[in-house]
Every structure is written in structure tokens, then in C-alpha cells.
CSV table of C-alpha atoms in Angstrom, one decimal:
chain,number,residue,atom,x,y,z
A,1298,UNK,CA,-16.5,31.8,9.6
A,1299,UNK,CA,-17.8,28.2,10.1
A,1300,UNK,CA,-16.3,25.3,12.0
A,1301,UNK,CA,-17.3,21.9,10.8
A,1302,UNK,CA,-16.4,19.4,13.5
A,1303,UNK,CA,-18.3,16.0,13.8
A,1304,UNK,CA,-20.5,15.8,16.8
A,1305,UNK,CA,-20.3,19.5,17.7
A,1306,UNK,CA,-22.8,22.3,17.7
A,1307,UNK,CA,-21.7,25.1,15.4
A,1308,UNK,CA,-22.5,28.6,16.7
A,1309,UNK,CA,-22.4,31.4,14.2
A,1310,UNK,CA,-22.2,35.0,15.2
A,1311,UNK,CA,-20.7,38.3,14.1
A,1312,UNK,CA,-18.1,37.8,16.8
A,1313,UNK,CA,-15.5,35.0,16.5
A,1314,UNK,CA,-17.1,31.6,16.4
A,1315,UNK,CA,-17.5,29.4,19.4
A,1316,UNK,CA,-18.2,25.7,19.5
A,1317,UNK,CA,-19.8,23.5,22.2
A,1318,UNK,CA,-19.2,19.8,22.5
A,1319,UNK,CA,-22.4,17.8,23.0
A,1320,UNK,CA,-23.5,14.2,22.9
A,1321,UNK,CA,-26.6,14.6,20.8
A,1322,UNK,CA,-28.9,17.1,19.1
A,1323,UNK,CA,-30.9,18.0,22.3
A,1324,UNK,CA,-27.7,18.9,24.2
A,1325,UNK,CA,-26.4,20.8,21.1
A,1326,UNK,CA,-29.6,22.8,21.0
A,1327,UNK,CA,-29.4,23.6,24.7
A,1328,UNK,CA,-25.9,24.9,24.1
A,1329,UNK,CA,-27.4,27.3,21.5
A,1330,UNK,CA,-29.7,28.8,24.1
A,1331,UNK,CA,-26.8,30.4,25.9
A,1332,UNK,CA,-24.7,31.2,22.9
A,1333,UNK,CA,-24.7,33.5,19.9
A,1334,UNK,CA,-27.8,35.0,18.3
A,1335,UNK,CA,-27.6,32.6,15.3
A,1336,UNK,CA,-26.7,29.0,15.9
A,1337,UNK,CA,-26.5,26.1,13.4
A,1338,UNK,CA,-26.5,22.5,14.7
A,1339,UNK,CA,-25.2,20.3,11.9
A,1340,UNK,CA,-25.7,16.6,12.5
A,1341,UNK,CA,-23.2,15.7,9.7
A,1342,UNK,CA,-25.4,13.0,8.3
A,1343,UNK,CA,-25.5,11.0,11.5
A,1344,UNK,CA,-28.5,9.1,12.9
A,1345,UNK,CA,-29.8,9.9,16.4
A,1346,UNK,CA,-32.4,8.1,18.5
A,1347,UNK,CA,-34.3,10.8,20.4
A,1348,UNK,CA,-35.1,10.4,24.1
A,1349,UNK,CA,-36.6,13.9,24.4
A,1350,UNK,CA,-38.3,16.5,22.3
A,1351,UNK,CA,-36.0,18.8,20.4
A,1352,UNK,CA,-36.9,22.4,21.1
A,1353,UNK,CA,-36.1,24.8,18.2
A,1354,UNK,CA,-36.3,28.5,18.9
A,1355,UNK,CA,-37.0,30.0,15.5
A,1356,UNK,CA,-35.3,33.3,16.5
A,1357,UNK,CA,-31.9,31.6,17.1
A,1358,UNK,CA,-31.6,28.0,15.8
A,1359,UNK,CA,-31.1,26.0,12.7
A,1360,UNK,CA,-31.1,22.2,12.7
A,1361,UNK,CA,-29.9,20.3,9.6
A,1362,UNK,CA,-28.3,17.3,7.9
A,1363,UNK,CA,-29.2,14.2,9.8
A,1364,UNK,CA,-31.7,11.3,10.6
A,1365,UNK,CA,-33.8,11.6,13.8
A,1366,UNK,CA,-35.5,8.4,15.1
A,1367,UNK,CA,-38.4,9.1,17.5
A,1368,UNK,CA,-38.9,5.5,18.6
A,1369,UNK,CA,-37.6,6.4,22.1
A,1370,UNK,CA,-40.1,9.1,22.7
A,1371,UNK,CA,-43.3,8.8,24.9
A,1372,UNK,CA,-46.7,8.8,23.3
A,1373,UNK,CA,-48.1,12.3,23.1
A,1374,UNK,CA,-44.7,14.0,22.7
A,1375,UNK,CA,-43.2,15.5,19.6
A,1376,UNK,CA,-39.9,14.9,17.9
A,1377,UNK,CA,-39.4,18.6,17.2
A,1378,UNK,CA,-41.2,21.6,18.8
A,1379,UNK,CA,-40.8,25.0,17.1
A,1380,UNK,CA,-41.5,27.7,19.7
A,1381,UNK,CA,-40.1,30.9,20.9
A,1382,UNK,CA,-41.9,30.7,24.2
A,1383,UNK,CA,-39.9,32.3,27.0
A,1384,UNK,CA,-37.6,34.2,24.6
A,1385,UNK,CA,-37.0,37.8,25.7
A,1386,UNK,CA,-36.2,39.0,22.1
A,1387,UNK,CA,-38.9,41.1,20.5
A,1388,UNK,CA,-38.3,40.1,16.9
A,1389,UNK,CA,-40.0,38.6,13.9
A,1390,UNK,CA,-36.7,37.8,12.3
A,1391,UNK,CA,-36.8,34.0,11.8
A,1392,UNK,CA,-35.5,34.2,8.2
A,1393,UNK,CA,-31.9,33.2,9.0
A,1394,UNK,CA,-33.0,29.9,10.6
A,1395,UNK,CA,-34.5,26.7,9.3
A,1396,UNK,CA,-35.0,23.0,9.5
A,1397,UNK,CA,-33.4,21.4,6.5
A,1398,UNK,CA,-32.0,18.1,5.1
A,1399,UNK,CA,-33.6,16.0,7.8
A,1400,UNK,CA,-35.2,12.6,7.9
A,1401,UNK,CA,-37.7,12.1,10.7
A,1402,UNK,CA,-38.7,8.6,11.6
A,1403,UNK,CA,-41.8,8.3,13.8
A,1404,UNK,CA,-43.4,6.0,16.4
A,1405,UNK,CA,-46.9,5.1,17.5
A,1406,UNK,CA,-48.6,8.1,19.2
A,1407,UNK,CA,-45.7,10.5,18.6
A,1408,UNK,CA,-45.9,13.7,16.6
A,1409,UNK,CA,-43.3,14.9,14.1
A,1410,UNK,CA,-42.8,18.6,13.8
A,1411,UNK,CA,-45.1,20.9,15.9
A,1412,UNK,CA,-45.3,24.6,15.5
A,1413,UNK,CA,-46.8,26.1,18.6
A,1414,UNK,CA,-46.4,29.0,21.0
A,1415,UNK,CA,-48.2,29.1,24.3
A,1416,UNK,CA,-47.0,32.7,24.9
A,1417,UNK,CA,-49.6,35.1,23.6
A,1418,UNK,CA,-47.1,37.7,22.5
A,1419,UNK,CA,-47.6,38.0,18.8
A,1420,UNK,CA,-44.0,39.1,18.5
A,1421,UNK,CA,-43.0,35.5,19.2
A,1422,UNK,CA,-44.1,33.6,16.2
A,1423,UNK,CA,-43.9,29.8,15.8
A,1424,UNK,CA,-42.5,30.3,12.3
A,1425,UNK,CA,-39.6,28.6,10.7
A,1426,UNK,CA,-38.5,27.7,7.1
A,1427,UNK,CA,-38.6,24.0,6.5
A,1428,UNK,CA,-37.0,22.4,3.4
A,1429,UNK,CA,-35.8,19.0,2.2
A,1430,UNK,CA,-37.3,17.2,5.1
A,1431,UNK,CA,-39.0,13.7,5.1
A,1432,UNK,CA,-41.6,13.0,7.9
A,1433,UNK,CA,-42.9,9.5,8.2
A,1434,UNK,CA,-44.4,7.0,10.7
A,1435,UNK,CA,-45.9,9.6,13.2
A,1436,UNK,CA,-49.4,10.1,14.7
A,1437,UNK,CA,-49.3,13.6,13.1
A,1438,UNK,CA,-46.6,14.4,10.7
A,1439,UNK,CA,-46.7,18.2,10.9
A,1440,UNK,CA,-48.9,20.2,13.3
A,1441,UNK,CA,-49.7,23.9,13.2
A,1442,UNK,CA,-50.9,25.4,16.5
A,1443,UNK,CA,-50.9,28.8,18.3
A,1444,UNK,CA,-49.0,31.7,16.7
A,1445,UNK,CA,-48.1,29.5,13.7
A,1446,UNK,CA,-48.5,31.6,10.5
A,1447,UNK,CA,-46.6,32.5,7.4
A,1448,UNK,CA,-44.7,29.3,7.5
A,1449,UNK,CA,-42.9,28.2,4.3
A,1450,UNK,CA,-42.3,24.5,3.7
A,1451,UNK,CA,-40.7,23.2,0.5
A,1452,UNK,CA,-39.3,20.1,-1.2
A,1453,UNK,CA,-40.8,17.7,1.4
A,1454,UNK,CA,-42.3,14.3,1.8
A,1455,UNK,CA,-44.9,13.6,4.4
A,1456,UNK,CA,-46.0,10.0,4.2
A,1457,UNK,CA,-47.1,6.9,6.0
A,1458,UNK,CA,-48.4,8.8,9.0
A,1459,UNK,CA,-51.8,8.5,10.7
A,1460,UNK,CA,-52.4,12.2,9.8
A,1461,UNK,CA,-50.0,13.9,7.5
A,1462,UNK,CA,-50.8,17.6,8.2
A,1463,UNK,CA,-52.8,18.6,11.2
A,1464,UNK,CA,-54.1,22.1,12.3
A,1465,UNK,CA,-55.2,22.6,15.9
A,1466,UNK,CA,-58.8,23.6,16.6
A,1467,UNK,CA,-59.2,27.2,17.9
A,1468,UNK,CA,-55.6,28.1,17.6
A,1469,UNK,CA,-54.7,31.6,18.6
A,1470,UNK,CA,-53.2,34.1,16.1
A,1471,UNK,CA,-52.6,31.3,13.6
A,1472,UNK,CA,-53.1,30.0,10.1
A,1473,UNK,CA,-52.3,33.0,8.0
A,1474,UNK,CA,-51.0,31.8,4.6
A,1475,UNK,CA,-49.0,28.8,5.3
A,1476,UNK,CA,-47.4,27.7,2.1
A,1477,UNK,CA,-46.2,24.2,0.8
A,1478,UNK,CA,-44.1,24.0,-2.3
A,1479,UNK,CA,-43.1,20.9,-4.2
A,1480,UNK,CA,-44.3,18.7,-1.3
A,1481,UNK,CA,-45.8,15.2,-1.5
A,1482,UNK,CA,-48.5,14.2,1.0
A,1483,UNK,CA,-49.0,10.5,0.4
A,1484,UNK,CA,-49.9,7.1,1.9
A,1485,UNK,CA,-51.3,8.7,5.1
A,1486,UNK,CA,-54.5,7.5,6.8
A,1487,UNK,CA,-55.6,11.1,6.5
A,1488,UNK,CA,-53.6,13.4,4.3
A,1489,UNK,CA,-54.6,16.7,5.7
A,1490,UNK,CA,-56.8,17.3,8.7
A,1491,UNK,CA,-57.5,21.0,9.0
A,1492,UNK,CA,-59.4,21.4,12.2
A,1493,UNK,CA,-58.3,25.0,12.7
A,1494,UNK,CA,-59.6,26.5,9.5
A,1495,UNK,CA,-56.3,27.8,8.3
A,1496,UNK,CA,-55.3,29.4,5.0
A,1497,UNK,CA,-52.9,27.0,3.2
A,1498,UNK,CA,-51.4,27.4,-0.3
A,1499,UNK,CA,-50.1,24.3,-2.2
A,1500,UNK,CA,-47.7,25.0,-5.1
A,1501,UNK,CA,-46.7,22.2,-7.3
A,1502,UNK,CA,-47.7,19.6,-4.7
A,1503,UNK,CA,-49.0,16.0,-4.7
A,1504,UNK,CA,-51.8,14.5,-2.5
A,1505,UNK,CA,-51.6,10.8,-3.4
A,1506,UNK,CA,-53.2,7.7,-2.1
A,1507,UNK,CA,-54.2,8.8,1.3
A,1508,UNK,CA,-57.1,7.0,3.0
A,1509,UNK,CA,-58.9,10.3,3.2
A,1510,UNK,CA,-57.3,12.9,1.0
A,1511,UNK,CA,-58.2,16.0,3.0
A,1512,UNK,CA,-60.5,17.5,5.6
A,1513,UNK,CA,-60.6,21.3,4.9
A,1514,UNK,CA,-62.1,24.0,7.1
A,1515,UNK,CA,-60.1,27.0,5.7
A,1516,UNK,CA,-59.2,28.4,2.4
A,1517,UNK,CA,-56.9,26.1,0.3
A,1518,UNK,CA,-55.5,27.1,-3.1
A,1519,UNK,CA,-54.1,24.1,-4.8
A,1520,UNK,CA,-51.7,23.7,-7.8
A,1521,UNK,CA,-50.5,20.2,-8.4
A,1522,UNK,CA,-51.7,16.6,-8.6
A,1523,UNK,CA,-54.3,14.7,-6.6
A,1524,UNK,CA,-54.5,11.0,-7.0
A,1525,UNK,CA,-56.5,8.3,-5.2
A,1526,UNK,CA,-58.2,4.9,-5.7
A,1527,UNK,CA,-61.9,4.6,-6.3
A,1528,UNK,CA,-63.5,5.0,-2.9
A,1529,UNK,CA,-66.9,4.2,-1.3
A,1530,UNK,CA,-66.9,7.6,0.5
A,1531,UNK,CA,-66.0,11.2,-0.5
A,1532,UNK,CA,-62.2,11.5,-0.2
A,1533,UNK,CA,-62.3,15.3,0.5
A,1534,UNK,CA,-64.6,16.9,3.1
A,1535,UNK,CA,-65.2,20.6,3.3
A,1536,UNK,CA,-66.3,21.9,6.8
A,1537,UNK,CA,-67.1,25.1,8.5
A,1538,UNK,CA,-65.6,26.3,11.7
A,1539,UNK,CA,-67.6,28.7,13.8
A,1540,UNK,CA,-66.6,32.3,13.4
A,1541,UNK,CA,-64.4,31.7,10.4
A,1542,UNK,CA,-64.7,31.5,6.6
A,1543,UNK,CA,-65.9,28.1,5.5
A,1544,UNK,CA,-63.6,25.6,3.9
A,1545,UNK,CA,-63.0,26.0,0.2
A,1546,UNK,CA,-60.7,24.3,-2.3
A,1547,UNK,CA,-59.6,26.4,-5.4
A,1548,UNK,CA,-57.7,24.3,-7.9
A,1549,UNK,CA,-55.6,25.8,-10.6
A,1550,UNK,CA,-56.2,25.2,-14.3
A,1551,UNK,CA,-52.8,23.4,-14.5
A,1552,UNK,CA,-53.8,20.9,-11.8
A,1553,UNK,CA,-54.8,17.3,-12.4
A,1554,UNK,CA,-57.2,15.2,-10.3
A,1555,UNK,CA,-57.1,11.4,-10.9
A,1556,UNK,CA,-59.2,8.6,-9.5
A,1557,UNK,CA,-57.2,5.7,-10.6
A,1558,UNK,CA,-58.7,2.6,-12.2
A,1559,UNK,CA,-61.9,4.5,-13.0
A,1560,UNK,CA,-61.4,4.2,-16.7
A,1561,UNK,CA,-62.3,7.8,-16.9
A,1562,UNK,CA,-65.8,7.1,-15.6
A,1563,UNK,CA,-67.4,8.3,-12.3
A,1564,UNK,CA,-65.3,6.9,-9.5
A,1565,UNK,CA,-68.2,7.1,-6.9
A,1566,UNK,CA,-71.4,8.8,-6.1
A,1567,UNK,CA,-69.6,11.9,-4.8
A,1568,UNK,CA,-66.0,12.9,-4.6
A,1569,UNK,CA,-66.4,15.7,-2.1
A,1570,UNK,CA,-68.7,16.2,0.9
A,1571,UNK,CA,-69.8,19.6,2.3
A,1572,UNK,CA,-71.2,20.6,5.7
A,1573,UNK,CA,-72.1,24.2,4.9
A,1574,UNK,CA,-73.6,26.2,2.0
A,1575,UNK,CA,-70.6,28.4,2.3
A,1576,UNK,CA,-68.2,25.6,1.3
A,1577,UNK,CA,-66.9,25.8,-2.2
A,1578,UNK,CA,-64.8,23.9,-4.7
A,1579,UNK,CA,-63.6,25.2,-8.0
A,1580,UNK,CA,-62.8,22.8,-10.9
A,1581,UNK,CA,-60.7,24.5,-13.6
A,1582,UNK,CA,-58.4,21.5,-13.1
A,1583,UNK,CA,-58.3,18.6,-15.6
A,1584,UNK,CA,-60.0,15.5,-14.1
A,1585,UNK,CA,-60.1,11.8,-14.6
A,1586,UNK,CA,-62.9,9.7,-12.9
A,1587,UNK,CA,-63.8,12.2,-10.2
A,1588,UNK,CA,-67.1,13.5,-11.5
A,1589,UNK,CA,-69.3,11.2,-9.4
A,1590,UNK,CA,-72.3,9.3,-10.5
A,1591,UNK,CA,-74.7,11.8,-8.8
A,1592,UNK,CA,-72.6,15.0,-8.5
A,1593,UNK,CA,-69.2,16.3,-7.6
A,1594,UNK,CA,-70.1,17.3,-4.1
A,1595,UNK,CA,-72.6,15.9,-1.6
A,1596,UNK,CA,-74.2,18.6,0.6
A,1597,UNK,CA,-75.0,22.3,0.4
A,1598,UNK,CA,-71.7,23.7,-0.8
A,1599,UNK,CA,-71.2,25.4,-4.2
A,1600,UNK,CA,-69.3,23.8,-7.1
A,1601,UNK,CA,-67.7,26.4,-9.5
A,1602,UNK,CA,-66.9,25.1,-12.9
A,1603,UNK,CA,-67.7,21.6,-14.1
A,1604,UNK,CA,-65.6,18.5,-13.4
A,1605,UNK,CA,-66.2,17.6,-17.0
A,1606,UNK,CA,-65.1,16.9,-19.6
A,1607,UNK,CA,-63.1,14.1,-18.1
A,1608,UNK,CA,-59.5,13.8,-19.2
A,1609,UNK,CA,-59.0,11.0,-21.7
A,1610,UNK,CA,-55.4,9.8,-22.0
A,1611,UNK,CA,-54.2,9.0,-25.5
């Protein structure tokens, strides 16, 4: 049974439902901490100005259907922190919970959604389904830290941030097959900054018009569309993180890579740079203007498959 009352946290459980009046999303979520095992906080389309970080326990909480303005938060803080730190429950079952149908509006020096557990128990994963969420105007739009793995994110827009997607260096027990589906990463200063060397899958996604498209230190599989202007520097960098597999980008044959206004010609000397011979990029994708006047990649990494013939629109 569900109760839909404006301004109220809605707590769902097998037992009869209970409701807790609260003045804002932070208070609603705190009410969840002492309530039923599954708790849905529905903002009913309202806009809230945040004055503190919203802590989402992925084992108990869902937050949905509202606009969150982070302009009232201090620099260095996060709008939403997904963590099960301190939770006594020994469970992996985050499947019933999610962040969905939210618009997050950022502020200078503030982070958007952060997945991070300081607790070293691998039972307590910083893992939550995220769907139909827009994240814009932050220092870092989405951050993956300790114990963040197997996260599924779909139907999202991450745009106009300093960094769209960020992974924390030396994260503990983290980075196993995070998946984005039907997500646009666009108009960020850096689209993806993978400092942690994580495994990320991109299904039907778009990386468009970021200042730097991506810095990759892990294994990325990409199916979708990459678009950028002609640049004087490589727009993708492949790195190596000590003790981990070096960064690699494997693009599907159905993908399309476009360097706009290139006229189909080489859009620069190089499109990708490499710091390690173990870096790799695979080019079964159709391309337009990304071959480079000298080569596809600058540095010792391997290029599998040609970036030619260039796509010629009719």
C-alpha cells in the first residue's frame, strides 16, 4: 500500500504503512533511518534548496521526483552521498532502491552524486540504481569512490559540469563493471576523468562537445556517439594506473565518432594520446575527421583497426 501526501516521506514495508512529516528531503531521509526496511521519499515534483548533503542508504532508501538546488551547500560537499556506512545490515540487496526522476542543479565547488563507503566491509556496497536524472553545474557531476561497483545508470544527462564523471584514485574494492545506458555526457570541461582505472560500459551513450572528452585509465567499452570540435590537443587520453590494467577504449562497430567541421579530413595531428604501451584503442566504429594528420594516437599504445575509411555523408 502507498500513501501519496505532499511534503511527506512515504515509508513502505510489509507491515502497515507509516508516514513521517518532514520539512525537506534531508529530514525525510532521516525519518527513513528509523523506519521500515524500504522507504520511498517522493518529492512530488517540488524544488528544494539544499543546506546539507542528502545521505542515501542504498539498502533502505529511494529518492525520486523533484528538483534539488545545491547552491546552499559549502564547497567540497556533495548534494547526494550514496553510502551504507554504519549500517548493521549484512546485505547486498540494493535492487529495490533507486534515485530516479531528479534534476540536480549544482554550484561552484560542490559535487553532485557521490558513491562512497569508508567502511571496509565489502557487504556494504555503495551501489544504487540511478535513472532519469539530470546533473548539471557541479565541480564533479558523478563520483565513484570506495566500494562503488556494479552501479547501473540509465537515461541520464550529465552536462555543464567542470568534470562530468569522476573516479577516485586508489579506491578500495571499487570499479567493477559500472554501466551507463542511454546517457549523454556533454558540454563539460572534462567529460570523463577516470583517475581510478575503473571498468565502465557505455551502451547507446553520447559524449558530445566536452573540452576534453575523456581521460581513461581502465577498460571502457563504448557503443554510441562521440562528437567534438576540431582541437589542437588530443581529446581522449589513455593512461596507466600502477598495479592495474592500462586504459583501453573498445568501440563497437555500430558507434560513430565525429570531429565536426573537419570536412571529413584529419581534425588534428592526433585524436588520442597514450602514456603506456599497454594502452589500446579499437576502431571498428565509423569515423569522420578523427584520423589525425600523423596518426590516430600519439604515444606507445596500440591501435586496433584503422580509423579509415572516413565516413562520407551523402
